Amino acid sequence: MPGIDECLLEAMRLPGARGAALVDWTSGLALGVVGEFPGGDAEAAAADVAELARLAAEQPAFAVAPAGDPGPGGPGSTGAADDADPSVEDVIVSNRDGYHLLRFVPAAFDSGAVLHLWLGRAEGNLALARIRLGEMAGRLVLG
């Protein structure tokens, strides 16, 4: 069970990886960073990642539940952050030269975390990165 540093270093071994961070998506604070970040400011990038993660996780349109299960935000839900983990697994943002992959990580504490991986488009493999980031998130020990 790897910790934050080991997880981020593993993410940086993915083809095309430019930067990786673990971000508390409630507060916007970076819990760990490695590599480079857009604009050169890891803390600003962490705040932007948290804002995007909150936006995706809190939208009812993205809270898809199995048939018969109201899921988060459904009938009887309080909508509170501790109601359930976000039903969103990951968010992908692409631009001309890269991909930003955000993977939600379950945490024992009240807040949630998201792994952020910045990949170069020419060198990166988005499908492989998505699979590996999901595996890393499952093994990551938080709390």
CSV table of C-alpha atoms in Angstrom, one decimal:
chain,number,residue,atom,x,y,z
A,1,MET,CA,0.0,0.0,0.0
A,2,PRO,CA,1.9,3.0,-1.2
A,3,GLY,CA,1.8,6.5,0.3
A,4,ILE,CA,1.4,9.8,-1.4
A,5,ASP,CA,5.0,10.2,-2.5
A,6,GLU,CA,5.3,6.7,-3.9
A,7,CYS,CA,2.0,7.1,-5.8
A,8,LEU,CA,3.0,10.3,-7.4
A,9,LEU,CA,6.4,8.9,-8.4
A,10,GLU,CA,4.6,6.0,-10.0
A,11,ALA,CA,2.3,8.3,-11.9
A,12,MET,CA,5.4,10.2,-13.2
A,13,ARG,CA,6.7,6.9,-14.8
A,14,LEU,CA,3.7,6.9,-17.2
A,15,PRO,CA,4.6,7.8,-20.7
A,16,GLY,CA,4.2,11.5,-21.3
A,17,ALA,CA,3.7,12.5,-17.7
A,18,ARG,CA,4.6,16.1,-17.0
A,19,GLY,CA,3.3,16.6,-13.5
A,20,ALA,CA,1.2,14.8,-10.9
A,21,ALA,CA,-0.4,16.0,-7.7
A,22,LEU,CA,-2.8,14.8,-5.0
A,23,VAL,CA,-5.3,17.5,-4.1
A,24,ASP,CA,-7.8,17.8,-1.3
A,25,TRP,CA,-10.8,18.7,-3.5
A,26,THR,CA,-12.7,20.3,-0.7
A,27,SER,CA,-10.0,22.8,0.4
A,28,GLY,CA,-7.9,23.1,-2.8
A,29,LEU,CA,-4.7,22.3,-1.0
A,30,ALA,CA,-2.0,20.1,-2.6
A,31,LEU,CA,-1.2,17.2,-0.4
A,32,GLY,CA,1.7,16.2,-2.6
A,33,VAL,CA,3.2,17.4,-6.0
A,34,VAL,CA,5.9,16.2,-8.4
A,35,GLY,CA,6.9,17.5,-11.8
A,36,GLU,CA,5.9,20.6,-13.6
A,37,PHE,CA,2.5,22.3,-13.7
A,38,PRO,CA,0.7,24.7,-16.1
A,39,GLY,CA,1.8,28.2,-15.4
A,40,GLY,CA,4.6,26.9,-13.2
A,41,ASP,CA,2.6,27.2,-10.0
A,42,ALA,CA,1.6,23.9,-8.4
A,43,GLU,CA,-0.6,25.6,-5.7
A,44,ALA,CA,-2.6,27.5,-8.3
A,45,ALA,CA,-3.0,24.4,-10.4
A,46,ALA,CA,-4.2,22.5,-7.2
A,47,ALA,CA,-6.8,25.1,-6.6
A,48,ASP,CA,-8.0,24.9,-10.2
A,49,VAL,CA,-8.1,21.1,-10.0
A,50,ALA,CA,-10.2,21.2,-6.8
A,51,GLU,CA,-12.7,23.6,-8.3
A,52,LEU,CA,-13.1,21.4,-11.4
A,53,ALA,CA,-13.4,18.3,-9.2
A,54,ARG,CA,-16.1,19.9,-7.0
A,55,LEU,CA,-18.0,21.1,-10.0
A,56,ALA,CA,-18.1,17.5,-11.5
A,57,ALA,CA,-18.7,15.7,-8.2
A,58,GLU,CA,-21.6,18.0,-7.0
A,59,GLN,CA,-23.6,18.0,-10.3
A,60,PRO,CA,-26.7,15.7,-10.2
A,61,ALA,CA,-26.4,15.1,-13.9
A,62,PHE,CA,-23.2,13.2,-13.4
A,63,ALA,CA,-24.4,11.2,-10.4
A,64,VAL,CA,-25.5,8.1,-12.3
A,65,ALA,CA,-26.9,5.4,-10.0
A,66,PRO,CA,-27.9,1.8,-10.9
A,67,ALA,CA,-31.6,1.2,-11.6
A,68,GLY,CA,-33.6,1.3,-8.3
A,69,ASP,CA,-30.7,3.0,-6.4
A,70,PRO,CA,-31.3,6.7,-5.7
A,71,GLY,CA,-27.5,7.2,-5.3
A,72,PRO,CA,-26.0,10.4,-4.0
A,73,GLY,CA,-28.3,13.4,-4.5
A,74,GLY,CA,-31.3,11.1,-5.0
A,75,PRO,CA,-34.5,10.8,-2.9
A,76,GLY,CA,-33.6,10.9,0.8
A,77,SER,CA,-30.1,12.2,0.2
A,78,THR,CA,-28.9,15.2,2.3
A,79,GLY,CA,-26.5,16.2,-0.4
A,80,ALA,CA,-23.8,16.4,2.2
A,81,ALA,CA,-20.2,15.6,1.4
A,82,ASP,CA,-20.3,12.6,3.7
A,83,ASP,CA,-23.5,11.3,2.2
A,84,ALA,CA,-21.4,9.1,-0.2
A,85,ASP,CA,-18.2,9.1,-2.2
A,86,PRO,CA,-18.6,11.0,-5.5
A,87,SER,CA,-20.2,8.8,-8.2
A,88,VAL,CA,-17.8,10.4,-10.7
A,89,GLU,CA,-14.7,8.3,-11.1
A,90,ASP,CA,-12.6,10.6,-13.2
A,91,VAL,CA,-12.6,13.8,-15.3
A,92,ILE,CA,-10.6,14.3,-18.4
A,93,VAL,CA,-9.7,17.7,-19.9
A,94,SER,CA,-7.9,17.9,-23.1
A,95,ASN,CA,-6.2,20.8,-24.8
A,96,ARG,CA,-4.0,21.3,-27.9
A,97,ASP,CA,-0.8,19.9,-26.3
A,98,GLY,CA,-1.9,17.7,-23.4
A,99,TYR,CA,-4.4,15.9,-21.2
A,100,HIS,CA,-5.4,16.6,-17.6
A,101,LEU,CA,-6.7,13.5,-15.9
A,102,LEU,CA,-8.4,13.8,-12.5
A,103,ARG,CA,-9.1,10.6,-10.6
A,104,PHE,CA,-11.2,10.7,-7.4
A,105,VAL,CA,-9.6,8.9,-4.4
A,106,PRO,CA,-11.7,7.7,-1.4
A,107,ALA,CA,-10.4,8.9,1.9
A,108,ALA,CA,-11.0,8.0,5.5
A,109,PHE,CA,-11.2,11.6,6.6
A,110,ASP,CA,-14.2,13.9,6.0
A,111,SER,CA,-12.8,15.4,2.8
A,112,GLY,CA,-12.0,13.8,-0.5
A,113,ALA,CA,-8.9,13.7,-2.6
A,114,VAL,CA,-8.2,13.7,-6.3
A,115,LEU,CA,-5.2,12.6,-8.2
A,116,HIS,CA,-4.2,15.0,-11.0
A,117,LEU,CA,-2.0,13.8,-13.8
A,118,TRP,CA,-0.8,16.2,-16.6
A,119,LEU,CA,0.2,14.3,-19.8
A,120,GLY,CA,1.8,15.5,-22.9
A,121,ARG,CA,-0.4,14.7,-25.9
A,122,ALA,CA,2.3,13.6,-28.2
A,123,GLU,CA,4.0,11.2,-25.7
A,124,GLY,CA,1.1,10.3,-23.5
A,125,ASN,CA,-1.3,7.4,-23.7
A,126,LEU,CA,-4.6,8.5,-22.2
A,127,ALA,CA,-6.2,5.1,-22.0
A,128,LEU,CA,-3.2,3.6,-20.2
A,129,ALA,CA,-2.9,6.6,-17.9
A,130,ARG,CA,-6.6,6.3,-16.9
A,131,ILE,CA,-6.3,2.6,-16.1
A,132,ARG,CA,-3.1,3.0,-14.1
A,133,LEU,CA,-4.4,6.1,-12.2
A,134,GLY,CA,-7.4,4.1,-11.2
A,135,GLU,CA,-5.2,1.3,-9.9
A,136,MET,CA,-3.1,3.8,-8.0
A,137,ALA,CA,-6.1,5.4,-6.5
A,138,GLY,CA,-7.3,2.0,-5.3
A,139,ARG,CA,-4.0,1.3,-3.6
A,140,LEU,CA,-3.4,4.7,-2.1
A,141,VAL,CA,-3.5,4.9,1.6
A,142,LEU,CA,-5.0,8.1,3.0
A,143,GLY,CA,-6.0,8.9,6.5
